[in-house]
Amino acid sequence: MFVFALAVVFKLLTIQMVQGDKYRDLAEKRTVKNVTIPANRGNVYASDGSLLATSIPKYDLRFDALTPTNKTFEKYLKPLSDSLSKYSGKSSGYYQKELRKARANKNRYFLLARNINYTDYTRIRNFPLLSLGAFRGGLIVEQTTKREHPMGDIAQRSIGYERTDKDGHVARAGIDGAFGELYLRGTDGHRMKQKIGKGQWKPITDYNEVEPKDGYDVYTTIDVNIQDIAHHALLKQLQYYDAEHGCVIVMEVKTGEIKAISNLGKTKNGDYYEKLNYAVGESHEPGSTFKLMSLAVALEDKVIDTSDVIDTGNGYKRFYGRTIYDSRGYGKISVARALELSSNIAFATIIDDAYSKTPDKFTDRLKTWHLNETLGIAIVGEGKPDIPSPGDKKWSRNALPSMAYGYNLSLTPLQTLSFYNTIANNGEMVKPRFLREIREFDKVIEKVDKKVVEKNMISEETVKKLQEILKNVVVKGTGRSLYSPTFSMSGKTGTAKKEYWMADWSENRRYISSFAGYFPADNPKYSCIVVIHNPSTKKGFYGADVSGPVFKAIAQKIFTDTPISDEVETLNFQNSIVNKNFENYYNIAQLHKTIMPDVTGMPTMDALALLENMGLKVKIEGVGVVKKQSIGKGSKIKRDQEVYLNI
């Protein structure tokens, strides 16, 4: 027994002296922890200051029933119950019963209110007893934040989010995700909490050890009015054609500012919402909208001109064992007309004849225009373009004629729009951007300016020719159904086969319908692209029928709501006839005060003003120029004398 007692004493001393620090740290870790207090995420605003995304604080309020003394608890029980009754509508007696029960059961985490806003939080924390704080009143406050989108489903995916899953993986979508880490997130704070049993934790102090620092506010280039127009125009067309998904982008030509971006995909029950950012992330074969790039290469290399004639035959032509078709036979047409009519045969012929022996020359020109590169925009997940070159796995003899009319390569809608915007901007390529400035309250932290990728990417001569053809596409080409005599637009239709290599394509035809362009046709303000996937072939699938009307609706609505006015450079315009009439009038008025002047030949209004200023009472018969006056020239006149003028 003595030896056993010595062993127990030895073990106690070892635990206390040798391993004491280890066990004390372990006990503290199990009973005390440092809890992160997330900072309020910065807001996301539209260009006019409209709120697109904001973090709203939410609060859970609990009560430690053992913290107040008996005297304090009894003193404030009824006043507190009365206040809670007024807030929730439950009786005061109910709260008195529940609070006494919580104290009897030693409940240190009794729920008072869950997920309430800041206004309710400040109201409840000032109730009797709770106003004494955490140490005397037993109030426990737990704050969380919830991200809200005031515009609802409109542009929700494009505005985006930043979320962390249970494994710590961060998902960053849209604008919110792109600028979250750099600007919006802020710096988290810290607060010590103590375990109070049953897995519950209570703040040790009534203040934070490290206060959270809120994130900066992001002001985007999005225009809420244009965004609303684009969203509803796209939604209406998707619903009518029962399409799989689609997207719209509207960009300001001169600055590259994205004014609207809408992405809508169909759900299982037939509704549409922003599932994915197709405009930025989906790379696909562009089809006929790429013919503009092909023609631009040929014009820049001067291998052809817009007036040259191409024989397209009867609507089909074989290239290296494969037949290329047009919607009908166009015969012999000019190069300009080939783009207006969107002839596949014409463009396959033009590019194959000019570059079949040196295909690198064609692909290299495309690459100098950055068509093989991502745009480097801030939004995560930009699709990678694919412009194949000789030697690549997908290259064959048919690759070149296929590329000429938009197959065997891929671009995202935003990358295609960027090229069309360059044509609208007279050859200057600007980088598309979503960000305008960063602010901390009213203080500007960082301003994001226009970025020019290339000042003169395409020659002025080529640009002017392409601009004229794109205007004619709408006036007399494949987009003529979109023509409006009151508002001008320029653009190119696109209709591309989708998944045409699959065995079921003949029975289940799938298309991508698109329209890319800008408006107004002269001195354009905005460029725009509309892409719609898998429209119902029973209703239509051509770009002019499916995507074109969306483009037109957006363009006309924007123009109606925000008309684009020409600037008047000078008002110093001299009209010799007007000047001569004025001088004649002025001289008569200065010379004749009491002598009747000759007013024959003068406009009625001038004669009337002149004679009434001399004090005469004028009577007029007729309208126009004075032919006869009742008082002769040179006669002496009196004030209030009557004079008759025959017109």
XYZ file of C-alpha atoms in Angstrom:
647
model
C 0.000 0.000 0.000
C 2.856 2.354 0.848
C 4.598 1.659 -2.497
C 1.294 2.154 -4.337
C 0.767 5.493 -2.571
C 4.280 6.590 -3.585
C 3.532 5.688 -7.198
C 0.335 7.777 -7.164
C 2.176 10.753 -5.675
C 4.961 10.383 -8.238
C 2.448 10.308 -11.101
C 0.629 13.379 -9.776
C 3.881 15.303 -9.498
C 4.863 14.239 -13.042
C 1.539 15.427 -14.463
C 1.687 18.656 -12.490
C 5.336 19.595 -12.945
C 6.606 17.839 -16.069
C 3.515 17.600 -18.276
C 1.620 20.509 -16.737
C 2.035 22.958 -19.632
C 0.875 20.345 -22.135
C -2.330 19.540 -20.278
C -3.059 23.180 -19.446
C -2.802 24.066 -23.179
C -5.032 21.117 -24.045
C -7.636 22.176 -21.488
C -7.601 25.737 -22.764
C -7.986 24.596 -26.374
C -10.995 22.558 -25.401
C -12.648 25.350 -23.437
C -11.445 28.535 -25.172
C -11.096 29.302 -28.878
C -10.332 32.281 -31.074
C -13.323 32.772 -33.382
C -13.029 34.579 -36.706
C -15.407 37.499 -37.257
C -15.877 37.898 -41.006
C -15.491 41.423 -42.347
C -18.408 43.012 -44.148
C -17.892 42.421 -47.847
C -17.806 45.544 -50.009
C -20.754 46.444 -52.204
C -20.923 46.066 -55.985
C -22.464 49.029 -57.803
C -23.567 49.774 -61.349
C -22.032 52.703 -63.237
C -24.778 55.064 -62.012
C -24.464 53.986 -58.376
C -27.321 51.467 -58.392
C -26.668 48.608 -55.975
C -25.928 45.243 -57.618
C -24.668 43.201 -54.649
C -24.389 43.929 -50.936
C -23.689 42.099 -47.673
C -26.471 42.373 -45.139
C -25.616 41.553 -41.488
C -27.869 39.061 -39.739
C -27.925 38.399 -35.995
C -28.791 35.548 -33.636
C -29.454 36.748 -30.068
C -29.194 34.333 -27.149
C -29.376 34.585 -23.356
C -27.048 33.092 -20.740
C -29.584 32.417 -17.967
C -26.896 31.841 -15.314
C -24.980 35.113 -15.764
C -27.345 37.573 -13.959
C -27.499 37.453 -10.163
C -30.763 36.340 -8.553
C -31.530 39.915 -7.567
C -30.867 41.250 -11.073
C -32.779 38.406 -12.750
C -35.883 38.898 -10.598
C -35.741 42.683 -10.981
C -35.707 42.637 -14.793
C -37.607 39.412 -15.586
C -41.040 41.008 -16.096
C -39.806 44.167 -17.916
C -37.746 41.960 -20.241
C -40.702 39.619 -20.844
C -42.973 42.577 -21.575
C -40.507 43.932 -24.138
C -40.067 40.547 -25.819
C -43.856 40.175 -25.906
C -44.251 43.485 -27.771
C -41.560 42.443 -30.237
C -42.760 38.913 -31.059
C -46.468 38.991 -30.229
C -46.224 36.155 -27.730
C -47.505 36.791 -24.209
C -45.369 38.194 -21.421
C -46.307 35.189 -19.292
C -44.889 32.850 -21.929
C -41.479 34.538 -21.757
C -41.461 34.656 -17.950
C -42.113 30.918 -17.896
C -39.457 30.116 -20.538
C -36.783 32.329 -18.950
C -37.350 30.826 -15.493
C -37.217 27.353 -17.032
C -33.924 28.230 -18.775
C -32.398 29.437 -15.494
C -33.595 26.336 -13.642
C -32.114 24.058 -16.339
C -28.850 26.051 -16.310
C -29.329 26.912 -19.992
C -26.539 29.258 -20.996
C -27.592 29.484 -24.674
C -31.319 30.270 -24.697
C -32.460 31.535 -28.129
C -34.200 34.921 -28.122
C -34.213 35.775 -31.860
C -32.740 34.236 -35.000
C -31.565 35.766 -38.294
C -32.755 39.299 -37.533
C -31.643 42.532 -39.189
C -29.594 45.321 -37.639
C -32.622 47.436 -36.715
C -34.202 44.607 -34.706
C -30.826 43.767 -33.197
C -30.319 47.277 -31.805
C -33.897 47.281 -30.525
C -33.607 43.971 -28.616
C -30.192 44.608 -27.131
C -31.629 47.703 -25.429
C -34.374 45.685 -23.690
C -34.268 45.560 -19.861
C -31.562 43.199 -18.507
C -30.061 42.645 -21.984
C -28.914 46.266 -22.028
C -26.539 45.392 -19.144
C -24.358 43.522 -21.649
C -22.720 40.099 -21.683
C -21.323 40.000 -18.110
C -24.253 41.363 -16.117
C -27.192 40.803 -18.482
C -26.190 37.519 -20.170
C -26.672 38.772 -23.754
C -24.950 36.649 -26.410
C -24.712 38.129 -29.933
C -23.733 36.087 -32.987
C -23.374 37.916 -36.288
C -23.322 36.490 -39.810
C -23.564 38.149 -43.218
C -25.719 37.265 -46.201
C -25.020 38.365 -49.781
C -28.037 39.942 -51.487
C -28.653 40.926 -55.132
C -31.175 43.799 -55.289
C -31.791 43.212 -59.025
C -32.903 39.645 -58.322
C -32.260 37.119 -61.086
C -31.132 39.739 -63.594
C -27.374 39.310 -64.218
C -27.049 37.294 -61.000
C -24.351 35.006 -62.427
C -22.518 37.891 -64.071
C -22.533 39.878 -60.821
C -21.392 36.653 -59.207
C -20.284 35.467 -55.785
C -17.374 34.081 -53.773
C -18.078 30.928 -51.762
C -15.968 28.521 -49.732
C -17.057 24.897 -49.348
C -16.498 22.623 -46.347
C -13.141 21.482 -47.770
C -11.874 25.044 -48.068
C -12.178 25.246 -51.854
C -13.153 28.723 -53.042
C -15.539 29.205 -55.976
C -15.336 32.631 -57.619
C -17.970 33.548 -60.201
C -18.655 36.804 -62.016
C -17.630 40.291 -60.946
C -18.041 39.599 -57.229
C -15.711 36.624 -57.471
C -13.203 38.352 -59.745
C -12.606 41.294 -57.428
C -13.361 39.581 -54.114
C -9.866 38.731 -52.953
C -8.329 41.988 -54.136
C -10.962 44.538 -53.083
C -14.296 43.291 -51.734
C -13.323 40.801 -49.057
C -11.783 43.071 -46.396
C -9.890 41.805 -43.310
C -11.515 39.494 -40.764
C -11.561 40.250 -37.045
C -11.187 37.903 -34.034
C -12.961 37.272 -30.758
C -12.349 34.833 -27.894
C -15.149 32.431 -26.949
C -15.443 29.970 -24.056
C -17.132 26.594 -24.155
C -20.156 26.444 -21.867
C -21.162 22.831 -22.385
C -23.231 20.851 -24.886
C -21.134 22.110 -27.772
C -22.092 25.734 -27.130
C -19.673 28.673 -27.066
C -20.051 32.062 -25.435
C -18.005 35.272 -26.024
C -15.573 35.909 -23.154
C -15.624 39.679 -23.594
C -18.203 42.176 -24.770
C -15.892 43.491 -27.492
C -13.727 42.117 -30.288
C -9.990 41.562 -29.791
C -9.399 42.485 -33.426
C -12.087 44.510 -35.180
C -12.931 43.425 -38.766
C -12.052 45.857 -41.562
C -14.756 46.110 -44.204
C -13.933 45.579 -47.866
C -13.819 48.263 -50.548
C -16.782 49.008 -52.798
C -16.525 48.119 -56.493
C -18.139 50.345 -59.136
C -18.684 48.425 -62.363
C -19.346 49.507 -65.935
C -22.798 47.854 -65.939
C -25.714 50.113 -66.885
C -28.844 48.823 -65.098
C -31.197 50.133 -67.798
C -29.286 48.474 -70.636
C -28.900 45.331 -68.523
C -32.645 45.165 -67.991
C -33.288 45.675 -71.716
C -30.803 42.943 -72.710
C -32.096 40.448 -70.142
C -35.746 40.676 -71.125
C -35.079 40.785 -74.888
C -33.001 37.592 -74.613
C -35.479 35.886 -72.260
C -38.413 36.570 -74.589
C -36.623 35.020 -77.576
C -35.357 31.989 -75.663
C -38.873 31.252 -74.480
C -40.389 31.646 -77.951
C -37.823 29.383 -79.638
C -37.617 26.977 -76.674
C -33.830 27.296 -76.895
C -31.312 25.553 -74.652
C -29.379 28.657 -73.597
C -28.153 32.005 -74.842
C -26.214 35.139 -74.024
C -26.033 38.853 -74.834
C -23.181 41.335 -74.410
C -23.431 45.092 -74.966
C -20.133 47.004 -75.037
C -19.334 50.706 -75.398
C -17.324 51.046 -78.605
C -14.798 53.725 -77.629
C -14.010 52.586 -74.075
C -14.574 48.820 -74.038
C -16.904 49.169 -71.026
C -19.324 46.244 -70.736
C -22.723 47.865 -70.297
C -24.750 44.647 -70.102
C -24.100 40.923 -70.013
C -26.895 38.386 -69.759
C -26.596 34.580 -69.653
C -29.725 32.430 -69.480
C -30.029 28.641 -69.510
C -33.122 26.438 -69.454
C -33.942 24.350 -66.395
C -35.661 20.956 -66.340
C -39.042 22.587 -65.770
C -38.578 24.963 -68.713
C -37.689 28.137 -66.810
C -34.605 30.232 -67.559
C -32.023 31.560 -65.136
C -28.330 32.467 -65.075
C -26.811 28.980 -64.884
C -23.378 29.683 -66.395
C -21.483 32.643 -67.823
C -21.747 31.510 -71.453
C -20.661 34.894 -72.826
C -17.248 34.655 -71.176
C -16.670 30.946 -70.669
C -18.218 29.069 -73.608
C -15.919 28.651 -76.603
C -17.578 27.285 -79.755
C -17.455 27.385 -83.550
C -18.728 30.879 -84.470
C -19.998 30.049 -87.962
C -20.702 32.902 -90.371
C -19.822 35.733 -87.963
C -16.192 34.645 -88.552
C -16.435 35.496 -92.254
C -15.711 39.107 -91.308
C -12.307 38.026 -89.945
C -11.583 35.971 -93.071
C -12.383 38.876 -95.369
C -10.330 41.242 -93.221
C -7.265 38.964 -93.634
C -7.710 38.805 -97.414
C -8.144 42.582 -97.696
C -5.159 43.342 -95.487
C -2.970 40.977 -97.509
C -4.430 42.513 -100.707
C -5.073 39.089 -102.245
C -8.560 40.236 -103.191
C -10.755 43.337 -103.273
C -14.426 43.826 -102.481
C -15.283 44.407 -106.142
C -13.697 41.144 -107.373
C -16.148 38.529 -108.658
C -16.420 34.993 -107.260
C -18.277 32.174 -109.004
C -20.349 30.331 -106.373
C -22.070 28.130 -108.934
C -25.387 26.477 -108.146
C -25.022 26.431 -104.369
C -22.530 23.559 -103.869
C -18.845 23.008 -104.552
C -16.351 20.250 -103.721
C -13.171 20.970 -101.789
C -10.716 18.100 -101.355
C -13.429 15.446 -101.492
C -15.922 17.323 -99.294
C -18.907 19.351 -100.532
C -19.629 22.840 -99.189
C -23.156 24.223 -99.562
C -24.891 27.602 -99.673
C -28.551 28.090 -98.790
C -29.104 28.564 -102.552
C -27.113 29.166 -105.723
C -25.868 32.769 -106.076
C -23.842 32.339 -109.273
C -21.227 35.024 -109.894
C -21.203 37.667 -107.151
C -18.769 40.282 -105.884
C -16.747 39.698 -102.707
C -18.718 42.413 -100.932
C -21.993 40.773 -101.963
C -20.634 37.404 -100.785
C -20.413 38.733 -97.227
C -23.815 40.410 -97.497
C -25.362 37.084 -98.592
C -23.084 35.007 -96.309
C -21.904 32.617 -99.037
C -19.903 29.692 -97.608
C -18.682 28.724 -101.073
C -17.400 32.223 -101.820
C -15.322 32.442 -98.643
C -13.996 28.900 -98.898
C -12.951 29.729 -102.482
C -11.371 33.089 -101.597
C -9.273 31.763 -98.719
C -8.333 28.446 -100.321
C -7.259 30.072 -103.597
C -5.146 32.669 -101.795
C -3.635 30.632 -98.942
C -3.744 26.889 -99.796
C 0.003 26.901 -100.530
C 0.864 29.127 -97.546
C -1.825 28.453 -94.896
C 0.482 29.779 -92.165
C 0.101 33.234 -93.660
C -3.650 33.126 -93.012
C -3.447 31.742 -89.472
C -0.524 33.983 -88.530
C -2.515 37.077 -89.501
C -5.361 35.937 -87.242
C -2.885 35.468 -84.411
C -1.410 38.957 -84.851
C -4.955 40.159 -84.121
C -4.861 38.210 -80.808
C -7.673 35.879 -81.891
C -5.743 32.909 -80.480
C -5.384 34.599 -77.068
C -7.746 35.093 -74.176
C -8.715 38.713 -73.557
C -7.337 38.575 -70.018
C -10.484 39.928 -68.406
C -10.840 39.847 -64.623
C -13.785 37.426 -64.538
C -12.643 33.884 -63.801
C -13.234 31.128 -66.365
C -12.676 32.805 -69.723
C -12.875 30.212 -72.475
C -9.711 29.588 -74.479
C -9.905 30.316 -78.221
C -8.661 27.714 -80.675
C -7.140 28.837 -83.979
C -5.405 25.747 -85.426
C -2.268 25.966 -87.557
C -0.612 23.597 -90.033
C 0.950 20.733 -88.098
C -1.739 20.641 -85.396
C -3.655 17.389 -84.826
C -6.905 18.851 -86.150
C -5.288 20.274 -89.289
C -6.143 18.767 -92.682
C -6.476 19.958 -96.279
C -10.075 20.859 -95.504
C -9.121 22.896 -92.429
C -8.455 26.106 -94.360
C -11.713 26.289 -96.400
C -13.644 25.288 -93.245
C -12.032 28.043 -91.183
C -12.920 30.562 -93.901
C -16.609 30.387 -92.965
C -16.290 29.784 -89.217
C -15.723 26.061 -88.618
C -12.716 24.057 -87.369
C -11.944 26.844 -84.844
C -13.570 28.241 -81.702
C -14.061 31.586 -79.982
C -16.149 32.824 -77.061
C -18.920 35.365 -77.738
C -16.909 38.074 -75.965
C -13.835 37.356 -78.111
C -15.931 37.583 -81.292
C -17.527 40.824 -80.100
C -14.105 42.297 -79.358
C -13.168 41.993 -83.055
C -16.446 43.529 -84.250
C -15.926 46.345 -81.752
C -12.508 46.959 -83.307
C -14.136 47.443 -86.727
C -16.719 49.799 -85.183
C -13.868 51.677 -83.468
C -12.062 52.347 -86.772
C -9.380 49.698 -86.243
C -8.491 50.456 -82.616
C -8.748 47.414 -80.352
C -9.682 48.144 -76.724
C -9.782 45.619 -73.909
C -13.273 44.774 -72.638
C -13.623 45.744 -68.976
C -16.167 45.425 -66.201
C -14.529 47.685 -63.613
C -14.680 51.481 -63.440
C -13.314 52.362 -59.977
C -12.730 51.206 -56.401
C -14.017 53.298 -53.491
C -13.935 53.415 -49.723
C -17.122 55.303 -48.965
C -16.769 58.455 -51.143
C -12.991 58.217 -51.450
C -11.696 56.868 -54.782
C -9.000 54.267 -54.054
C -8.303 53.214 -57.628
C -9.624 54.304 -61.015
C -9.614 51.919 -63.983
C -9.152 53.611 -67.334
C -9.588 52.469 -70.911
C -6.844 50.124 -72.123
C -5.875 50.181 -75.803
C -4.575 46.793 -76.954
C -3.585 48.067 -80.415
C -4.072 51.568 -81.770
C -4.203 50.605 -85.461
C -4.792 46.860 -85.510
C -6.461 46.984 -88.929
C -5.770 49.528 -91.653
C -8.174 52.407 -92.239
C -8.759 51.307 -95.842
C -9.868 47.802 -94.808
C -11.994 49.099 -91.934
C -13.944 51.481 -94.191
C -14.702 48.692 -96.670
C -15.846 46.318 -93.927
C -18.003 48.993 -92.297
C -19.808 49.631 -95.576
C -20.470 45.918 -96.160
C -21.729 45.364 -92.583
C -24.154 48.241 -93.085
C -25.407 46.631 -96.302
C -25.875 43.239 -94.585
C -28.789 44.842 -92.722
C -30.000 46.951 -95.644
C -29.964 44.330 -98.403
C -28.251 41.186 -97.129
C -29.077 38.307 -94.793
C -30.116 40.778 -92.093
C -32.515 42.783 -94.250
C -35.497 41.651 -92.141
C -33.960 43.755 -89.335
C -33.712 46.941 -91.392
C -35.373 50.043 -90.004
C -35.604 53.332 -91.931
C -35.578 55.262 -88.646
C -32.539 53.676 -87.038
C -29.366 52.287 -88.616
C -27.509 49.141 -87.550
C -24.514 47.218 -88.886
C -23.727 43.574 -88.278
C -23.398 40.016 -89.472
C -25.705 37.048 -89.074
C -24.351 33.654 -88.068
C -25.841 30.156 -88.280
C -23.540 27.304 -87.271
C -24.231 23.601 -87.075
C -23.656 22.190 -83.590
C -22.478 18.632 -82.815
C -22.804 17.846 -86.529
C -20.365 14.944 -86.170
C -22.810 12.968 -84.013
C -24.797 10.105 -85.565
C -28.194 11.538 -84.629
C -27.652 14.986 -86.131
C -29.822 14.380 -89.217
C -32.787 13.382 -87.045
C -32.098 15.972 -84.344
C -30.493 19.012 -85.965
C -28.826 21.444 -83.608
C -27.698 24.980 -84.430
C -26.048 28.019 -82.894
C -27.733 31.226 -84.067
C -25.876 34.503 -83.650
C -25.760 38.137 -84.632
C -22.790 40.436 -84.015
C -22.585 44.116 -84.864
C -22.896 47.680 -83.664
C -25.218 50.683 -83.722
C -25.812 53.268 -85.044
C -24.126 52.305 -88.301
C -22.400 55.698 -88.556
C -20.380 56.874 -85.561
C -21.404 53.804 -83.503
C -21.909 54.085 -79.762
C -22.393 50.422 -78.779
C -21.377 47.028 -80.119
C -23.426 43.938 -79.311
C -23.476 40.171 -79.823
C -26.372 37.756 -79.336
C -25.782 33.979 -79.324
C -28.587 31.421 -78.906
C -27.971 27.654 -78.734
C -30.334 24.940 -79.938
C -33.433 26.906 -80.929
C -36.412 24.816 -81.981
C -35.874 24.059 -85.686
C -39.658 23.910 -86.092
C -39.808 27.664 -85.470
C -36.486 28.687 -87.024
C -32.734 28.560 -86.569
C -31.139 31.192 -88.829
C -29.250 33.981 -87.099
C -31.385 36.675 -88.748
C -34.574 35.064 -87.415
C -33.481 33.963 -83.924
C -30.687 36.238 -82.664
C -31.139 39.228 -84.979
C -34.470 40.377 -83.459
C -32.871 40.408 -79.990
C -30.090 42.648 -81.315
C -32.629 44.962 -82.969
C -34.845 45.143 -79.851
C -31.842 46.031 -77.674
C -30.501 48.610 -80.132
C -33.831 50.375 -80.654
C -34.736 50.351 -76.957
C -31.348 51.780 -75.965
C -31.621 54.436 -78.668
C -35.174 55.333 -77.597
C -34.257 55.593 -73.908
C -30.862 57.251 -74.414
C -30.849 58.941 -77.841
C -27.450 59.548 -79.316
C -27.165 63.182 -80.456
C -24.634 64.680 -82.827
C -22.565 67.466 -81.348
C -23.056 70.904 -82.910
C -19.513 72.146 -83.452
C -20.377 75.792 -84.098
C -23.384 78.074 -84.132
C -21.505 80.908 -85.896
C -23.345 80.394 -89.191
C -23.786 83.366 -91.527
C -26.759 83.598 -93.906
C -26.257 86.404 -96.458
C -29.991 86.860 -97.193
C -30.908 87.125 -93.516
C -28.014 89.523 -92.896
C -29.081 91.766 -95.804
C -32.717 91.885 -94.607
C -31.593 92.734 -91.091
C -29.314 95.546 -92.270
C -32.146 96.995 -94.376
C -34.540 96.843 -91.418
C -31.955 98.374 -89.056
C -31.130 101.262 -91.385
C -34.815 102.155 -91.899
C -35.479 102.008 -88.164
C -32.548 104.349 -87.442
C -33.344 106.918 -90.187
C -37.127 107.159 -89.898
C -38.525 108.423 -86.613
C -41.242 110.898 -87.799
C -41.111 110.264 -91.573
C -42.986 107.328 -93.139
C -40.535 104.783 -94.561
C -41.041 102.570 -97.614
C -41.999 99.107 -96.275
C -43.152 97.572 -99.560
C -41.330 94.304 -100.242
C -40.695 93.708 -96.529
C -42.016 90.612 -94.684
C -45.220 91.382 -92.794
C -43.744 90.739 -89.345
C -40.743 93.022 -89.980
C -42.943 95.855 -91.269
C -45.320 95.466 -88.337
C -42.523 95.592 -85.757
C -40.885 98.615 -87.446
C -44.046 100.735 -87.729
C -45.391 99.922 -84.254
C -42.046 100.950 -82.752
C -42.540 104.317 -84.498
C -45.875 104.713 -82.654
C -48.204 103.913 -85.574
C -51.309 101.749 -85.345
C -50.957 99.127 -88.073
C -53.862 97.385 -89.805
C -52.968 94.415 -92.016
C -54.905 92.693 -94.778
C -53.477 89.359 -95.998
C -50.336 87.336 -95.262
C -46.860 87.471 -96.783
C -44.890 90.444 -98.163
C -46.139 94.071 -98.068
C -47.341 95.154 -101.524
C -48.974 98.498 -100.719
C -49.003 101.008 -97.813
C -51.744 103.630 -97.099
C -49.249 106.385 -96.078
C -46.762 107.252 -98.768
C -42.994 107.166 -98.367
C -41.575 110.458 -96.937
C -44.886 111.644 -95.446
C -44.747 113.190 -91.984
C -46.464 110.971 -89.392
C -47.940 111.421 -85.919
C -47.989 109.089 -82.974
C -51.041 106.733 -82.869
C -51.719 107.451 -86.545
C -53.284 104.506 -88.424
C -51.615 102.919 -91.436
C -53.035 100.161 -93.657
C -50.797 97.521 -95.238
C -52.015 95.402 -98.130
C -50.261 92.062 -98.370
